[in-house]
Short mmCIF file of C-alpha atoms and ligand atoms in Angstrom, two decimals:
data_model
loop_
_atom_site.label_atom_id
_atom_site.label_comp_id
_atom_site.label_asym_id
_atom_site.label_seq_id
_atom_site.Cartn_x
_atom_site.Cartn_y
_atom_site.Cartn_z
CA MET A 1 55.70 2.40 -63.37
CA LYS A 2 54.73 6.10 -62.63
CA THR A 3 55.86 7.92 -59.12
CA SER A 4 53.11 8.44 -57.43
CA CYS A 5 53.17 11.92 -54.27
CA CYS A 6 50.75 9.85 -52.32
CA GLY A 7 51.61 6.69 -53.04
CA ASP A 8 54.48 4.47 -52.29
CA TYR A 9 56.10 3.37 -55.49
CA ASP A 10 59.61 3.45 -56.02
CA PRO A 11 60.18 2.76 -59.88
CA ASN A 12 63.66 0.97 -59.13
CA SER A 13 62.33 -1.70 -57.07
CA LEU A 14 61.28 -4.85 -58.16
CA THR A 15 57.95 -6.50 -57.88
CA VAL A 16 58.02 -9.74 -55.12
CA GLU A 17 57.30 -12.04 -58.20
CA GLU A 18 60.13 -10.49 -60.00
CA ALA A 19 62.52 -10.65 -57.16
CA LEU A 20 61.37 -14.58 -56.07
CA HIS A 21 61.95 -15.26 -60.18
CA ARG A 22 65.36 -13.93 -60.07
CA ILE A 23 66.52 -15.92 -56.87
CA ASP A 24 64.58 -19.19 -58.67
CA GLN A 25 66.62 -18.31 -61.80
CA ASP A 26 70.01 -17.84 -60.05
CA LEU A 27 70.02 -20.74 -57.96
CA GLN A 28 70.57 -24.71 -58.58
CA PRO A 29 70.37 -27.10 -55.81
CA ILE A 30 73.27 -28.49 -54.06
CA ASN A 31 75.87 -31.31 -55.04
CA GLY A 32 75.97 -33.86 -52.36
CA GLU A 33 74.31 -36.54 -50.44
CA GLU A 34 74.20 -38.85 -47.47
CA GLN A 35 72.77 -42.35 -46.52
CA LEU A 36 70.93 -42.04 -43.41
CA ALA A 37 68.57 -44.11 -41.12
CA ILE A 38 65.53 -43.34 -41.55
CA ARG A 39 64.90 -41.89 -38.13
CA THR A 40 67.51 -39.46 -38.80
CA ALA A 41 66.27 -38.60 -42.29
CA LEU A 42 63.11 -36.57 -41.03
CA GLY A 43 63.00 -33.35 -41.91
CA ARG A 44 65.92 -33.62 -44.97
CA VAL A 45 65.18 -34.39 -48.53
CA LEU A 46 65.08 -37.45 -50.79
CA ALA A 47 68.46 -37.51 -52.78
CA GLU A 48 66.73 -40.57 -54.88
CA ASN A 49 63.00 -42.08 -55.81
CA VAL A 50 62.22 -44.33 -53.54
CA LEU A 51 61.32 -47.87 -54.88
CA SER A 52 59.03 -50.62 -52.93
CA LYS A 53 60.66 -53.88 -52.55
CA ILE A 54 57.56 -55.85 -51.60
CA ASN A 55 53.77 -55.76 -51.71
CA VAL A 56 51.89 -53.56 -48.83
CA PRO A 57 49.99 -55.55 -47.93
CA PRO A 58 52.51 -58.36 -48.51
CA HIS A 59 49.46 -60.89 -48.64
CA ASP A 60 45.80 -61.26 -48.85
CA ASN A 61 44.03 -60.63 -45.66
CA SER A 62 40.92 -59.54 -43.81
CA ALA A 63 39.82 -56.42 -42.84
CA MET A 64 37.33 -57.59 -40.24
CA ASP A 65 36.76 -60.21 -37.26
CA GLY A 66 34.53 -62.87 -39.51
CA TYR A 67 34.73 -65.98 -41.24
CA ALA A 68 36.90 -66.33 -44.23
CA VAL A 69 34.58 -68.34 -46.79
CA ARG A 70 34.62 -69.64 -50.64
CA GLY A 71 32.81 -66.79 -52.70
CA GLU A 72 31.00 -69.62 -54.29
CA ASP A 73 29.22 -71.53 -51.47
CA LEU A 74 27.51 -68.19 -50.99
CA PRO A 75 24.01 -69.01 -50.63
CA LYS A 76 22.01 -67.01 -53.92
CA GLU A 77 18.87 -67.42 -51.72
CA GLY A 78 17.71 -68.04 -48.38
CA SER A 79 20.92 -69.24 -45.77
CA THR A 80 23.31 -71.53 -45.99
CA THR A 81 25.52 -73.33 -43.39
CA LEU A 82 29.40 -73.76 -43.54
CA THR A 83 32.20 -76.15 -40.75
CA VAL A 84 34.58 -73.87 -39.35
CA ILE A 85 37.91 -75.86 -39.56
CA GLY A 86 40.16 -73.57 -38.30
CA THR A 87 41.47 -70.00 -37.26
CA SER A 88 43.80 -67.44 -38.92
CA LEU A 89 44.68 -64.96 -36.75
CA ALA A 90 47.61 -62.28 -37.13
CA GLY A 91 50.58 -63.33 -37.32
CA GLN A 92 49.49 -66.69 -36.62
CA PRO A 93 47.89 -67.61 -40.86
CA CYS A 94 45.45 -70.75 -40.70
CA THR A 95 47.18 -73.65 -42.43
CA GLU A 96 44.08 -75.49 -43.79
CA THR A 97 42.93 -75.03 -47.25
CA ILE A 98 39.28 -74.69 -46.92
CA GLN A 99 36.91 -76.66 -48.97
CA THR A 100 33.58 -76.70 -50.68
CA GLY A 101 31.35 -76.46 -47.28
CA GLN A 102 33.62 -75.38 -45.59
CA CYS A 103 34.98 -72.21 -43.49
CA ALA A 104 38.05 -70.67 -40.82
CA ARG A 105 37.50 -68.03 -38.02
CA ILE A 106 39.66 -65.29 -38.96
CA PHE A 107 40.34 -62.14 -37.13
CA THR A 108 41.16 -58.74 -38.79
CA GLY A 109 44.80 -58.53 -40.40
CA ALA A 110 45.36 -62.49 -40.80
CA VAL A 111 45.91 -64.31 -43.96
CA ILE A 112 43.36 -65.09 -45.91
CA PRO A 113 43.61 -68.83 -45.57
CA ASN A 114 43.75 -70.81 -48.70
CA GLY A 115 40.77 -71.71 -50.81
CA ALA A 116 38.69 -68.81 -49.15
CA ASP A 117 38.15 -65.83 -50.76
CA THR A 118 35.61 -63.42 -49.13
CA ILE A 119 34.98 -62.49 -45.30
CA ILE A 120 31.52 -62.59 -43.37
CA MET A 121 32.11 -59.91 -40.59
CA GLN A 122 31.13 -61.79 -37.33
CA GLU A 123 27.84 -59.61 -37.03
CA HIS A 124 26.65 -61.00 -39.82
CA VAL A 125 26.62 -64.92 -39.07
CA GLU A 126 25.15 -67.03 -36.41
CA ARG A 127 27.49 -69.42 -35.26
CA GLN A 128 26.32 -72.89 -32.66
CA ASP A 129 29.13 -75.19 -32.35
CA ASP A 130 31.20 -75.46 -35.35
CA VAL A 131 28.87 -74.54 -37.78
CA ILE A 132 27.82 -71.27 -38.87
CA THR A 133 24.73 -69.87 -41.01
CA ILE A 134 25.23 -67.26 -43.37
CA GLY A 135 22.63 -65.37 -45.14
CA VAL A 136 21.86 -63.38 -48.34
CA ALA A 137 24.13 -60.04 -48.85
CA HIS A 138 27.19 -61.03 -49.23
CA LYS A 139 28.96 -61.27 -52.48
CA THR A 140 32.95 -62.94 -53.42
CA GLY A 141 35.70 -60.66 -52.45
CA ASP A 142 34.15 -58.62 -49.53
CA HIS A 143 36.06 -57.48 -46.66
CA VAL A 144 39.25 -58.57 -48.08
CA ARG A 145 42.46 -56.53 -48.56
CA LEU A 146 44.51 -57.36 -51.66
CA GLU A 147 48.42 -58.23 -51.68
CA GLY A 148 49.76 -55.43 -53.22
CA GLU A 149 46.73 -52.73 -52.88
CA ASP A 150 48.06 -50.38 -51.13
CA ILE A 151 52.02 -50.80 -52.81
CA ALA A 152 53.06 -52.73 -55.58
CA ILE A 153 56.41 -54.09 -55.96
CA GLY A 154 58.48 -51.88 -58.09
CA GLN A 155 56.39 -48.76 -57.63
CA ILE A 156 57.52 -45.84 -56.67
CA VAL A 157 56.58 -44.84 -53.12
CA LEU A 158 58.14 -41.12 -52.29
CA LYS A 159 59.91 -38.98 -55.01
CA VAL A 160 62.98 -37.00 -54.93
CA GLY A 161 62.92 -33.92 -53.85
CA LYS A 162 60.73 -35.07 -51.28
CA ARG A 163 61.05 -33.14 -47.51
CA LEU A 164 60.62 -36.72 -45.20
CA LEU A 165 57.69 -36.24 -42.91
CA PRO A 166 56.74 -38.15 -40.21
CA ALA A 167 54.00 -40.27 -42.64
CA ASP A 168 56.93 -40.86 -45.19
CA ILE A 169 59.65 -42.14 -41.89
CA GLY A 170 56.70 -44.42 -41.03
CA LEU A 171 55.60 -45.34 -45.00
CA LEU A 172 59.84 -46.06 -45.31
CA ALA A 173 59.48 -48.47 -42.37
CA SER A 174 56.39 -49.85 -43.66
CA LEU A 175 58.37 -51.25 -46.50
CA GLY A 176 61.55 -52.79 -44.42
CA VAL A 177 63.33 -49.54 -45.72
CA PRO A 178 66.18 -49.15 -43.27
CA GLU A 179 68.12 -45.93 -45.11
CA VAL A 180 67.63 -43.55 -47.82
CA LYS A 181 69.75 -41.27 -49.18
CA VAL A 182 69.64 -37.53 -48.67
CA LYS A 183 70.69 -34.03 -49.86
CA ARG A 184 73.88 -33.27 -47.47
CA ARG A 185 72.73 -30.08 -45.31
CA LEU A 186 72.98 -26.51 -46.32
CA ARG A 187 76.11 -24.32 -44.67
CA VAL A 188 75.26 -21.66 -43.52
CA ALA A 189 76.67 -18.75 -42.37
CA PHE A 190 75.38 -15.84 -40.62
CA PHE A 191 75.94 -12.38 -38.74
CA SER A 192 74.39 -9.11 -37.53
CA THR A 193 76.30 -5.63 -38.79
CA GLY A 194 75.90 -2.69 -36.94
CA ASP A 195 77.90 -0.79 -34.10
CA GLU A 196 74.80 -0.15 -32.03
CA LEU A 197 74.25 -3.80 -31.15
CA CYS A 198 75.37 -5.05 -28.19
CA ALA A 199 75.07 -9.02 -27.12
CA VAL A 200 72.69 -10.47 -25.21
CA GLY A 201 73.37 -10.99 -21.56
CA GLU A 202 75.69 -7.52 -21.81
CA ILE A 203 74.51 -3.96 -20.12
CA LEU A 204 73.36 -2.01 -22.76
CA LYS A 205 75.61 1.29 -23.11
CA PRO A 206 73.79 4.52 -23.80
CA GLY A 207 72.40 4.51 -28.05
CA GLN A 208 73.30 0.41 -27.89
CA ILE A 209 70.08 -2.36 -28.90
CA TYR A 210 70.17 -5.88 -28.28
CA ASP A 211 70.91 -8.10 -31.38
CA SER A 212 67.95 -9.55 -31.44
CA ASN A 213 67.94 -10.19 -35.22
CA ARG A 214 70.83 -13.33 -35.04
CA TYR A 215 68.66 -15.09 -32.28
CA ALA A 216 65.42 -15.22 -34.82
CA LEU A 217 67.53 -16.01 -37.57
CA HIS A 218 69.15 -19.02 -35.52
CA GLY A 219 65.98 -20.18 -34.46
CA ILE A 220 64.20 -20.09 -38.10
CA LEU A 221 67.57 -21.71 -39.76
CA THR A 222 67.50 -24.24 -36.79
CA ARG A 223 64.01 -25.37 -37.86
CA LEU A 224 65.46 -25.60 -41.63
CA ASP A 225 67.72 -28.20 -40.42
CA VAL A 226 70.70 -26.23 -41.88
CA GLU A 227 74.20 -26.31 -40.26
CA LEU A 228 74.74 -23.11 -38.86
CA ILE A 229 77.68 -20.46 -38.09
CA ASP A 230 77.08 -18.07 -36.26
CA MET A 231 79.47 -15.26 -37.16
CA GLY A 232 78.29 -12.36 -34.30
CA VAL A 233 78.24 -8.83 -34.65
CA VAL A 234 80.21 -7.32 -37.33
CA ARG A 235 81.23 -3.67 -36.95
CA ASP A 236 79.94 -0.67 -39.58
CA THR A 237 83.19 -0.79 -41.32
CA PRO A 238 83.97 -1.68 -44.81
CA GLU A 239 87.50 -3.24 -43.23
CA GLU A 240 85.06 -5.50 -41.46
CA VAL A 241 82.46 -5.87 -43.41
CA GLU A 242 84.73 -7.44 -46.31
CA GLU A 243 86.74 -9.77 -43.90
CA ALA A 244 83.30 -10.87 -42.74
CA PHE A 245 82.44 -11.51 -46.20
CA LEU A 246 85.66 -13.05 -47.84
CA SER A 247 85.88 -15.13 -44.54
CA ALA A 248 82.23 -16.65 -44.82
CA ALA A 249 82.27 -17.34 -48.41
CA LYS A 250 84.88 -19.64 -47.95
CA CYS A 251 83.18 -22.80 -47.46
CA ASN A 252 79.55 -21.87 -47.54
CA ASP A 253 76.57 -22.60 -49.66
CA ALA A 254 74.41 -18.91 -48.13
CA ILE A 255 75.80 -16.15 -45.95
CA ILE A 256 73.01 -13.88 -44.16
CA THR A 257 73.19 -11.39 -42.72
CA SER A 258 71.24 -8.21 -41.09
CA GLY A 259 71.73 -4.73 -41.60
CA GLY A 260 73.56 -2.45 -43.25
CA VAL A 261 71.56 -2.77 -47.02
CA SER A 262 70.19 0.90 -46.71
CA VAL A 263 71.66 3.75 -48.30
CA GLY A 264 72.91 5.71 -44.68
CA ASP A 265 76.85 6.46 -44.47
CA ALA A 266 77.04 3.35 -42.60
CA ASP A 267 75.69 0.71 -44.99
CA TYR A 268 78.44 -1.30 -46.44
CA VAL A 269 76.88 -4.32 -47.14
CA THR A 270 75.34 -3.60 -50.64
CA ASP A 271 78.43 -1.81 -51.90
CA THR A 272 81.02 -4.76 -49.99
CA LEU A 273 79.35 -7.36 -51.78
CA ARG A 274 79.07 -5.07 -55.36
CA ARG A 275 82.95 -4.67 -54.98
CA LEU A 276 84.10 -8.80 -54.01
CA GLY A 277 80.88 -10.20 -56.07
CA LYS A 278 77.87 -9.49 -57.97
CA VAL A 279 74.92 -8.22 -56.25
CA ASN A 280 71.57 -9.00 -58.40
CA PHE A 281 69.10 -6.69 -56.62
CA TRP A 282 68.73 -4.92 -53.75
CA LYS A 283 65.26 -3.33 -53.32
CA VAL A 284 61.79 -5.36 -53.69
CA ALA A 285 58.85 -2.90 -53.53
CA MET A 286 57.41 -4.39 -50.38
CA LYS A 287 56.73 -3.26 -47.01
CA PRO A 288 58.41 -4.28 -44.50
CA GLY A 289 61.55 -4.97 -45.84
CA LYS A 290 62.21 -2.81 -49.18
CA PRO A 291 65.98 -2.80 -48.92
CA LEU A 292 67.06 -6.08 -49.25
CA THR A 293 70.40 -7.32 -51.23
CA PHE A 294 70.51 -10.48 -53.17
CA GLY A 295 73.82 -11.74 -54.76
CA LYS A 296 76.39 -14.24 -54.92
CA ILE A 297 80.30 -14.14 -53.58
CA GLN A 298 82.42 -16.85 -55.26
CA ASN A 299 79.87 -19.77 -54.81
CA ALA A 300 78.10 -18.80 -51.53
CA VAL A 301 74.76 -17.44 -52.55
CA PHE A 302 74.58 -13.91 -50.38
CA PHE A 303 71.36 -12.21 -49.06
CA GLY A 304 71.48 -9.38 -47.28
CA LEU A 305 68.37 -8.85 -45.09
CA PRO A 306 67.33 -5.17 -43.70
CA GLY A 307 68.18 -4.54 -40.15
CA ASN A 308 64.91 -3.67 -38.57
CA PRO A 309 63.52 -6.88 -36.70
CA VAL A 310 60.12 -7.46 -38.40
CA SER A 311 61.65 -6.58 -42.31
CA ALA A 312 64.48 -8.91 -41.55
CA MET A 313 61.66 -12.05 -40.28
CA VAL A 314 59.10 -11.28 -43.37
CA THR A 315 62.22 -11.02 -46.16
CA PHE A 316 63.37 -14.50 -44.37
CA TYR A 317 60.35 -16.19 -44.73
CA GLN A 318 59.25 -14.99 -47.98
CA PHE A 319 62.55 -14.70 -50.16
CA VAL A 320 65.41 -16.65 -48.58
CA GLN A 321 63.51 -19.75 -46.88
CA PRO A 322 61.82 -20.85 -50.26
CA ALA A 323 65.62 -19.86 -51.69
CA LEU A 324 67.17 -22.62 -49.12
CA HIS A 325 64.36 -24.82 -49.92
CA ARG A 326 65.39 -24.64 -54.05
CA MET A 327 69.65 -25.03 -53.06
CA MET A 328 68.01 -27.72 -50.41
CA GLY A 329 67.08 -30.08 -53.34
CA GLN A 330 63.36 -29.96 -52.17
CA ASN A 331 60.44 -29.55 -54.91
CA LYS A 332 58.94 -26.67 -55.21
CA THR A 333 55.75 -25.50 -53.07
CA THR A 334 53.12 -22.73 -53.61
CA PRO A 335 52.30 -21.00 -50.26
CA THR A 336 49.45 -21.46 -48.54
CA ARG A 337 47.02 -18.55 -48.65
CA PHE A 338 43.99 -17.96 -48.29
CA THR A 339 40.75 -15.21 -47.90
CA VAL A 340 39.00 -13.66 -45.09
CA PRO A 341 37.11 -11.22 -44.12
CA CYS A 342 39.53 -8.74 -42.07
CA LEU A 343 37.93 -7.05 -38.46
CA SER A 344 40.05 -4.48 -38.08
CA PRO A 345 40.51 -1.67 -40.30
CA LEU A 346 44.34 -1.17 -41.95
CA LYS A 347 46.20 1.23 -43.07
CA LYS A 348 48.03 0.67 -46.09
CA HIS A 349 49.46 3.45 -49.26
CA PRO A 350 49.59 2.04 -52.60
CA GLY A 351 52.53 1.16 -54.13
CA ARG A 352 54.08 -1.85 -52.45
CA VAL A 353 52.76 -5.09 -51.32
CA GLU A 354 52.45 -5.29 -47.82
CA PHE A 355 53.07 -8.19 -44.92
CA GLN A 356 51.17 -7.20 -41.71
CA ARG A 357 50.82 -9.14 -38.72
CA GLY A 358 47.41 -10.83 -37.95
CA ILE A 359 45.65 -13.37 -35.97
CA LEU A 360 43.25 -15.66 -37.16
CA GLU A 361 41.18 -17.05 -35.21
CA THR A 362 37.78 -19.06 -35.60
CA ASN A 363 34.61 -17.47 -34.47
CA GLU A 364 31.86 -19.25 -32.57
CA GLN A 365 29.80 -20.14 -36.11
CA GLY A 366 33.22 -21.59 -36.92
CA ASN A 367 34.32 -19.17 -39.10
CA LEU A 368 37.68 -17.81 -39.66
CA ALA A 369 38.82 -14.10 -39.55
CA VAL A 370 41.18 -12.27 -39.22
CA ARG A 371 42.86 -9.20 -37.27
CA SER A 372 45.78 -6.94 -37.08
CA THR A 373 48.40 -7.77 -34.05
CA GLY A 374 47.77 -3.44 -34.20
CA GLN A 375 51.47 -1.12 -34.57
CA GLN A 376 52.65 -2.62 -38.13
CA GLY A 377 56.23 -0.52 -37.41
CA SER A 378 59.07 -2.72 -39.02
CA GLY A 379 60.90 -2.35 -35.62
CA ILE A 380 57.32 -3.50 -33.81
CA LEU A 381 59.06 -7.30 -33.44
CA SER A 382 56.41 -8.30 -30.44
CA SER A 383 54.17 -8.07 -33.82
CA MET A 384 55.77 -11.36 -35.17
CA SER A 385 55.44 -12.83 -31.87
CA GLN A 386 51.81 -12.15 -31.35
CA ALA A 387 50.67 -12.98 -34.79
CA ASN A 388 49.96 -15.95 -36.31
CA CYS A 389 50.06 -14.88 -39.68
CA PHE A 390 51.21 -12.66 -42.42
CA ILE A 391 48.12 -10.54 -43.79
CA ILE A 392 49.44 -9.52 -47.52
CA LEU A 393 48.02 -6.78 -48.75
CA PRO A 394 48.49 -6.32 -52.59
CA ARG A 395 50.62 -3.60 -53.77
CA ASP A 396 47.91 -0.73 -55.60
CA CYS A 397 45.50 -1.41 -52.34
CA GLY A 398 44.92 1.24 -49.95
CA PHE A 399 43.48 1.98 -46.96
CA VAL A 400 41.53 -0.95 -45.87
CA THR A 401 37.83 -1.64 -44.72
CA THR A 402 36.60 -3.09 -41.66
CA GLY A 403 34.79 -6.42 -43.26
CA SER A 404 36.71 -6.59 -46.41
CA GLU A 405 38.02 -10.14 -47.88
CA VAL A 406 41.98 -9.97 -47.23
CA LEU A 407 44.74 -12.69 -47.95
CA VAL A 408 46.24 -14.24 -45.26
CA GLU A 409 49.51 -16.65 -44.92
CA PRO A 410 49.24 -18.96 -41.88
CA PHE A 411 52.53 -19.56 -39.90
CA GLU A 412 51.88 -22.70 -39.38
CA GLY A 413 53.38 -24.98 -41.65
CA LEU A 414 55.80 -21.63 -42.94
CA ILE A 415 57.57 -20.66 -39.99
P1 AMP B 501 70.16 -0.99 -40.57
O1 AMP B 501 69.11 -1.48 -41.67
O2 AMP B 501 71.65 -1.31 -40.18
O3 AMP B 501 70.29 1.04 -40.84
O4 AMP B 501 69.15 -0.85 -39.64
C1 AMP B 501 67.55 -0.54 -39.77
C2 AMP B 501 67.55 -0.68 -38.05
O5 AMP B 501 67.01 -2.13 -37.42
C3 AMP B 501 68.12 0.38 -37.11
O6 AMP B 501 67.20 0.58 -36.04
C4 AMP B 501 68.72 -0.99 -36.04
O7 AMP B 501 69.52 -0.76 -34.99
C5 AMP B 501 67.96 -1.89 -36.92
N1 AMP B 501 68.70 -3.15 -36.34
C6 AMP B 501 69.65 -3.63 -36.89
N2 AMP B 501 70.40 -4.77 -36.74
C7 AMP B 501 70.12 -4.92 -35.42
C8 AMP B 501 69.95 -5.92 -34.68
N3 AMP B 501 70.82 -7.39 -35.38
N4 AMP B 501 68.53 -6.89 -34.18
C9 AMP B 501 67.97 -5.49 -33.79
N5 AMP B 501 67.98 -4.68 -34.54
C10 AMP B 501 68.67 -4.20 -35.51
MG1 MG B 502 72.93 -0.71 -39.45
#
């Protein structure tokens, strides 16, 4: 690729796809599993297939309130009468066997009595004392939920690698499964780097800013349900950075830092990684977030996020999150992205994929459209707070005019 004078091309940067591919190639799921009660397994990744030990439903049952009859008793024309000989309630089956000319009162969820195979809805029946009259337009098997029609014994219900959601927990309960084997939690150490960083709760000294990245990262990582090791702020000296790296690498699966990944005089992260471990890549053709370092120290995977708060969050969601999912053993998912009209003009130079911040809204006609949050600087953290989606602009695209179709990735489900 040529470097363009008017664009944003950098021949040494990886494309977003190449960077994702390299991460994917370099990572494996961690070993280690634990057995958890199903309620506590919410959000965790299954370490084994779950097979059903029962049929669901466990018995043929009625899908309606009505009468359980024998299909052979249904009239071909005109009508027929049947004698009601018992009642089947959910949880209280009828013990009688239905003989020719007989039927049973039945309610939704109740076991189909022996001899019966068909349910007639109560609305389609005339009853006088213990005799019902039914007409035509019914067929054998109507309104019967068959044993095992949802899940059969031995069927795989949930597959290894599935992140367990509320419906999955309910499904496990419906099978009577009390516990499941899940992957152990990832251990993730994280810290900020920068001499200018001041702790929340202290008064800013001249030249200082508050350390926001560690808080945003804490939030993201908490939602990812990992074991967190917050190592605080590390000053911009090669010694402190090295010491922090070595200590973090000792017993963690991943290390995530922010700041110090550019090529400024006080940026020691990438050099230190090169010295102590291995740098896989350190530049991605994207905005925000061009300096992003990926590599390894001992057994720990390393992500050096850029210091600018929006860059740190964008690179996390686009690269670190899928990487951590992979390490957790979670099955690969493709991000939810679709195109919508854009209600604002968007500034952009060709050369880098941009992840601008947008607000996705439904208009009165029920159609989705997106507008920009406004200023898109990589330090404007309020844009991430206002936004509910990324607007993803391809590398070669330039200025976007109002009304153009743009690709969006909603935060819902992502963050
Ligand atoms: P750096 O990547 O270290 O050159 O930092 C880029 C920009 O992000 C600078 O303006 C830093 O002051 C800012 N920055 C770095 N770390 C943080 C942090 N933890 N919280 C907020 N801003 C930060
Ligand atoms: Mg810095």
